[in-house]
Amino acid sequence: MVWWATWLATFCSSIFAVISFLQNQLTFSDSLDSVIQSAMNLLPKKWAPTYNYVSLRTRNDYLKVKDRKKYEKEKSEKV
């Protein structure tokens, strides 16, 4: 067998695995909800999603419950 065929097969299977993982995370509602919730909590306000259409909650709702200090800080910056 040609040496580059092994490397090509490994590369293609790795790409397939990454795409399958992303599809799984962004297709099923439980996984999508956890991904959006994590993005709301971890990303800066500028890049964070403002609404989770799976659980029908806003970013402020999550921050009130999960990270009260961050919520108060953003609230004081707004005023």
PDB file of C-alpha atoms in Angstrom:
ATOM      1  CA  MET A   1       0.000   0.000   0.000  1.00  0.00           C
ATOM      2  CA  VAL A   2       1.155   3.500  -0.718  1.00  0.00           C
ATOM      3  CA  TRP A   3       2.319   5.428   2.365  1.00  0.00           C
ATOM      4  CA  TRP A   4       0.321   8.546   1.557  1.00  0.00           C
ATOM      5  CA  ALA A   5      -2.941   6.583   1.350  1.00  0.00           C
ATOM      6  CA  THR A   6      -2.721   5.807   5.058  1.00  0.00           C
ATOM      7  CA  TRP A   7      -2.186   9.472   5.897  1.00  0.00           C
ATOM      8  CA  LEU A   8      -5.020  10.511   3.603  1.00  0.00           C
ATOM      9  CA  ALA A   9      -7.393   7.998   5.187  1.00  0.00           C
ATOM     10  CA  THR A  10      -6.430   9.184   8.668  1.00  0.00           C
ATOM     11  CA  PHE A  11      -6.945  12.825   7.687  1.00  0.00           C
ATOM     12  CA  CYS A  12     -10.344  12.133   6.110  1.00  0.00           C
ATOM     13  CA  SER A  13     -11.561  10.110   9.081  1.00  0.00           C
ATOM     14  CA  SER A  14     -10.445  12.875  11.454  1.00  0.00           C
ATOM     15  CA  ILE A  15     -12.362  15.484   9.469  1.00  0.00           C
ATOM     16  CA  PHE A  16     -15.417  13.205   9.459  1.00  0.00           C
ATOM     17  CA  ALA A  17     -15.193  12.737  13.239  1.00  0.00           C
ATOM     18  CA  VAL A  18     -15.023  16.493  13.857  1.00  0.00           C
ATOM     19  CA  ILE A  19     -17.964  17.191  11.545  1.00  0.00           C
ATOM     20  CA  SER A  20     -20.024  14.407  13.138  1.00  0.00           C
ATOM     21  CA  PHE A  21     -19.335  15.778  16.617  1.00  0.00           C
ATOM     22  CA  LEU A  22     -20.374  19.291  15.588  1.00  0.00           C
ATOM     23  CA  GLN A  23     -23.506  17.997  13.900  1.00  0.00           C
ATOM     24  CA  ASN A  24     -24.422  16.082  17.051  1.00  0.00           C
ATOM     25  CA  GLN A  25     -23.874  19.134  19.265  1.00  0.00           C
ATOM     26  CA  LEU A  26     -25.871  21.454  17.025  1.00  0.00           C
ATOM     27  CA  THR A  27     -28.724  19.125  16.063  1.00  0.00           C
ATOM     28  CA  PHE A  28     -30.083  17.506  19.225  1.00  0.00           C
ATOM     29  CA  SER A  29     -31.990  19.888  21.467  1.00  0.00           C
ATOM     30  CA  ASP A  30     -30.355  18.863  24.767  1.00  0.00           C
ATOM     31  CA  SER A  31     -26.866  19.280  23.374  1.00  0.00           C
ATOM     32  CA  LEU A  32     -27.747  22.507  21.584  1.00  0.00           C
ATOM     33  CA  ASP A  33     -29.247  23.920  24.772  1.00  0.00           C
ATOM     34  CA  SER A  34     -26.079  23.197  26.740  1.00  0.00           C
ATOM     35  CA  VAL A  35     -23.859  24.668  23.995  1.00  0.00           C
ATOM     36  CA  ILE A  36     -25.891  27.892  23.845  1.00  0.00           C
ATOM     37  CA  GLN A  37     -26.043  28.130  27.631  1.00  0.00           C
ATOM     38  CA  SER A  38     -22.269  27.698  27.876  1.00  0.00           C
ATOM     39  CA  ALA A  39     -21.769  30.357  25.212  1.00  0.00           C
ATOM     40  CA  MET A  40     -24.014  32.737  27.118  1.00  0.00           C
ATOM     41  CA  ASN A  41     -22.055  32.221  30.327  1.00  0.00           C
ATOM     42  CA  LEU A  42     -18.515  32.134  28.971  1.00  0.00           C
ATOM     43  CA  LEU A  43     -18.382  34.509  26.015  1.00  0.00           C
ATOM     44  CA  PRO A  44     -18.185  38.286  26.408  1.00  0.00           C
ATOM     45  CA  LYS A  45     -21.455  40.153  26.015  1.00  0.00           C
ATOM     46  CA  LYS A  46     -20.442  41.365  22.573  1.00  0.00           C
ATOM     47  CA  TRP A  47     -20.216  37.827  21.119  1.00  0.00           C
ATOM     48  CA  ALA A  48     -22.595  35.907  23.357  1.00  0.00           C
ATOM     49  CA  PRO A  49     -25.983  34.849  22.035  1.00  0.00           C
ATOM     50  CA  THR A  50     -28.760  36.972  23.531  1.00  0.00           C
ATOM     51  CA  TYR A  51     -31.541  34.389  23.328  1.00  0.00           C
ATOM     52  CA  ASN A  52     -31.693  30.624  23.709  1.00  0.00           C
ATOM     53  CA  TYR A  53     -34.462  29.467  21.407  1.00  0.00           C
ATOM     54  CA  VAL A  54     -34.378  25.918  22.830  1.00  0.00           C
ATOM     55  CA  SER A  55     -35.195  26.837  26.435  1.00  0.00           C
ATOM     56  CA  LEU A  56     -36.749  30.233  25.544  1.00  0.00           C
ATOM     57  CA  ARG A  57     -34.569  32.176  27.985  1.00  0.00           C
ATOM     58  CA  THR A  58     -32.527  35.321  27.505  1.00  0.00           C
ATOM     59  CA  ARG A  59     -28.904  35.866  28.468  1.00  0.00           C
ATOM     60  CA  ASN A  60     -29.968  38.047  31.403  1.00  0.00           C
ATOM     61  CA  ASP A  61     -32.135  35.224  32.777  1.00  0.00           C
ATOM     62  CA  TYR A  62     -29.135  32.887  32.782  1.00  0.00           C
ATOM     63  CA  LEU A  63     -26.832  35.450  34.336  1.00  0.00           C
ATOM     64  CA  LYS A  64     -29.299  36.238  37.133  1.00  0.00           C
ATOM     65  CA  VAL A  65     -29.193  32.609  38.190  1.00  0.00           C
ATOM     66  CA  LYS A  66     -25.648  31.486  37.302  1.00  0.00           C
ATOM     67  CA  ASP A  67     -23.403  34.522  37.731  1.00  0.00           C
ATOM     68  CA  ARG A  68     -25.000  37.253  39.801  1.00  0.00           C
ATOM     69  CA  LYS A  69     -21.805  39.374  39.964  1.00  0.00           C
ATOM     70  CA  LYS A  70     -21.460  39.448  36.183  1.00  0.00           C
ATOM     71  CA  TYR A  71     -25.134  40.371  35.831  1.00  0.00           C
ATOM     72  CA  GLU A  72     -24.833  43.247  38.311  1.00  0.00           C
ATOM     73  CA  LYS A  73     -21.660  44.487  36.613  1.00  0.00           C
ATOM     74  CA  GLU A  74     -23.296  44.563  33.167  1.00  0.00           C
ATOM     75  CA  LYS A  75     -26.408  46.164  34.632  1.00  0.00           C
ATOM     76  CA  SER A  76     -24.361  48.964  36.230  1.00  0.00           C
ATOM     77  CA  GLU A  77     -22.399  49.510  32.981  1.00  0.00           C
ATOM     78  CA  LYS A  78     -25.666  49.904  31.076  1.00  0.00           C
ATOM     79  CA  VAL A  79     -26.858  52.687  33.376  1.00  0.00           C
TER      80      VAL A  79
END
